[in-house]
Amino acid sequence: GCSIFVKQGIDFKVINVDTFCSNNVFEVSTIFIPSVNTVVATIYRTPDSNIHLFLFLLGKFLKFLFDKYKNNLILTGDFNIDIIKENLQTVSFLNLLRSYNLYCLNTQRTRYNACLDNIITDKPKNSVKYHVLQPDLADHDGVFALFYDSTSLYQIKAPNTVHKVKVLNSTALEKYKEKLLEINWQILARYDNVDDAFAYFIKLLTTSYEECCVVKNFNSNSVKGKPLVKWFTPELKKNRDYTMYLYDVFKSSKGTVNERDHKRAYDSAKHEYKKQIKQAKISANEHYINSSTNKCKAAWRVIRSESNNEVKMHDVQIPSNDFNNYFIKVASQISNTDLTSLNYSHAIEMVNDYVIGHGSVIPHFKWKYILVKDVLYCVNKLSSSNSQDLHGFSNTLVKNIIHIIVEPLTILYNLMLEQGVFPLALKVTKTIPIFKKGDKKSPENYRPISLVPIFSKIFEYCIKEQLYIFFHHNKLLCKEQFGFLPGLNTIKAVEKVVENILFNFEEKSITCATLIDLSKAFDCLSHELLIKKLHVYGIRNKELELFKSYLSDRKQMVVQGNDKSEFKNVKIGVPQGSVLGPFLFIVAINDFAYSMPCFSVLYADDTTFINKQHNLKNLITEQEHSMRIALEWFQANYLSVNKNKTEKILFSQNCKIS
């Protein structure tokens, strides 16, 4: 028989697995530990029992655990299968384990020359330490293992000047690719819903990644992004040593007749040494910039480094939890509304007027099947950034492995379209606060830089392309919008404004341009209102369900070196740092210009409307009327106008107007 001993005070639940037990063939005891979401089982098989029956029962047992608990399994026991001996039963046993992403911790002998006793798990190898014990009371050696709960995203570490960084060099990268090629991706088909399937897909990638990457110490007190410019040459070292020698001579000569001469020699050498240092730095920086692929970026890194203008980790004086609380609350404070009691009827009435004015029947939007080539195209559009998301993946890493994982990834993406579900694993954002200016103890003086999961960005590229084609083909996008759309930019927006002003000059009219500033418009956009507007534009059924899922249950964590905040729910605003967010905002503000009685130009949330009249009094009246309508639209859409930053500019050929 077999049993599990649990330390007093640890909460656990016994799992009834009697249906899988068979005396002398497959004997098992199993518990579940909720605090670490882990199943622990101990198994015994007699040496002379039927191996085929044992493997059959083990397969049924693993399927039961897999279907109910998904992962985080620890199986211990005496299996009486020598895993270091190559034969059919060993191969069958190990293949069965691999099909559930399980592996044996121990490869050392536990009885004579055989490895019969083991601990089997799917937890990352870097989260467990083990060794073989040699007790005097048994004819088998024991296997001792210590598991670390390294999977918890909620783990908070105190700030530390030195922390571990995972590095994937070229050798480790090739090893990682080999491990990915060994994975049986068909295991993902066992999941009924895409949420669980994607979580397991991420786990397969991260487990192999953590096994292959090299962990190095990183001094967080060093300047972030400081260029590795090697300016200190052997010649400078000789000059430094000579200068220090003259300094020692000068110190020892104090009070003697030679003191003045030695001081003069030391000062001259010191002056010359400083000149050589300055010239060496200039030459080294020039070489660093000229040899860089991005010379502009390299130059700014040098400037920031030399001016000591980089934020150091130890300079951060605000805990990550305080940052996260501020970033989450600031949007709701600006909108100053209760999300549960908002009335969107007027906003929907205005967008309906825009669609009716469009003049044609809008068809219902339907997803198109995502192809492997589509995914590869979208990955190619990613920048070659090494910034890591919460799962530890960067654009550069994904670009290196995409050809290995593209097929299962494409299957998962299409499953998301079919089920209308955006997985939770893709809705966790890593936010890094970047200091702007002012008091470093005030969170409002920091800009949040958000890193969404890389696999979310790839999918967003795919569906944004489909969504844009639908809006463009049906001529749903207003012609006044110049932001985040193909072929349009700020230059064309300014040209449109200038063109309108010059035309008014020709008509002898006075022009007033009102430049409206919105307070954190992207962060304050209502999810429910956006969904209702998408519905008006023909996004229905599973297509609309996916957008609901995309916006709901999003979480954000602030990270500063080793200091990680708890997760906070993001209940308002389009996801910052996302691919899809800017386009969704454009959709939300799309009907603004139609509601205005005058000419307008938009660049995302930057809004300008222009009034013209032949006399100043009428112009002021018309501008005030247009401003009331604009404020009414923003109020109905729960967006806040910053009146202190909203400006009016008067354009006239008559210089006497004031």
Short mmCIF file of N, CA, C and O in Angstrom, two decimals, residues 23 153 207 251 257 314 318 427 433 448 463 470:
data_model
loop_
_atom_site.label_atom_id
_atom_site.label_comp_id
_atom_site.label_asym_id
_atom_site.label_seq_id
_atom_site.Cartn_x
_atom_site.Cartn_y
_atom_site.Cartn_z
N ASN A 23 -5.05 -4.08 -6.66
CA ASN A 23 -4.06 -4.62 -5.72
C ASN A 23 -2.83 -5.15 -6.44
O ASN A 23 -2.94 -5.92 -7.40
N LEU A 153 1.84 34.71 -9.81
CA LEU A 153 2.02 36.06 -10.35
C LEU A 153 1.81 37.12 -9.27
O LEU A 153 2.13 38.27 -9.47
N THR A 207 7.77 26.76 -19.35
CA THR A 207 8.51 25.67 -18.70
C THR A 207 9.80 25.37 -19.46
O THR A 207 10.88 25.28 -18.87
N LYS A 251 52.67 64.48 -1.68
CA LYS A 251 52.25 64.35 -0.27
C LYS A 251 53.44 64.13 0.65
O LYS A 251 53.52 64.70 1.74
N VAL A 257 61.73 71.63 0.85
CA VAL A 257 62.00 72.66 -0.14
C VAL A 257 61.49 72.28 -1.52
O VAL A 257 61.30 73.13 -2.39
N HIS A 314 17.18 52.41 -7.60
CA HIS A 314 17.14 52.78 -6.19
C HIS A 314 16.60 54.19 -5.98
O HIS A 314 16.36 54.61 -4.86
N ILE A 318 8.51 55.21 -4.54
CA ILE A 318 7.08 54.89 -4.39
C ILE A 318 6.89 53.39 -4.56
O ILE A 318 7.30 52.83 -5.59
N LYS A 427 -4.71 38.81 -20.94
CA LYS A 427 -5.30 40.05 -20.42
C LYS A 427 -4.59 40.55 -19.18
O LYS A 427 -5.18 41.27 -18.37
N PRO A 433 6.47 52.33 -14.38
CA PRO A 433 6.38 53.79 -14.23
C PRO A 433 7.69 54.46 -14.66
O PRO A 433 8.77 54.09 -14.21
N PRO A 448 2.94 55.86 -17.03
CA PRO A 448 2.87 54.39 -17.06
C PRO A 448 3.13 53.85 -18.47
O PRO A 448 2.44 54.22 -19.42
N ILE A 463 -6.84 40.65 -35.99
CA ILE A 463 -8.26 41.03 -36.00
C ILE A 463 -8.44 42.52 -36.29
O ILE A 463 -9.47 42.92 -36.84
N PHE A 470 -13.33 46.04 -42.81
CA PHE A 470 -14.79 46.12 -42.74
C PHE A 470 -15.25 47.58 -42.67
O PHE A 470 -16.14 48.01 -43.42
#
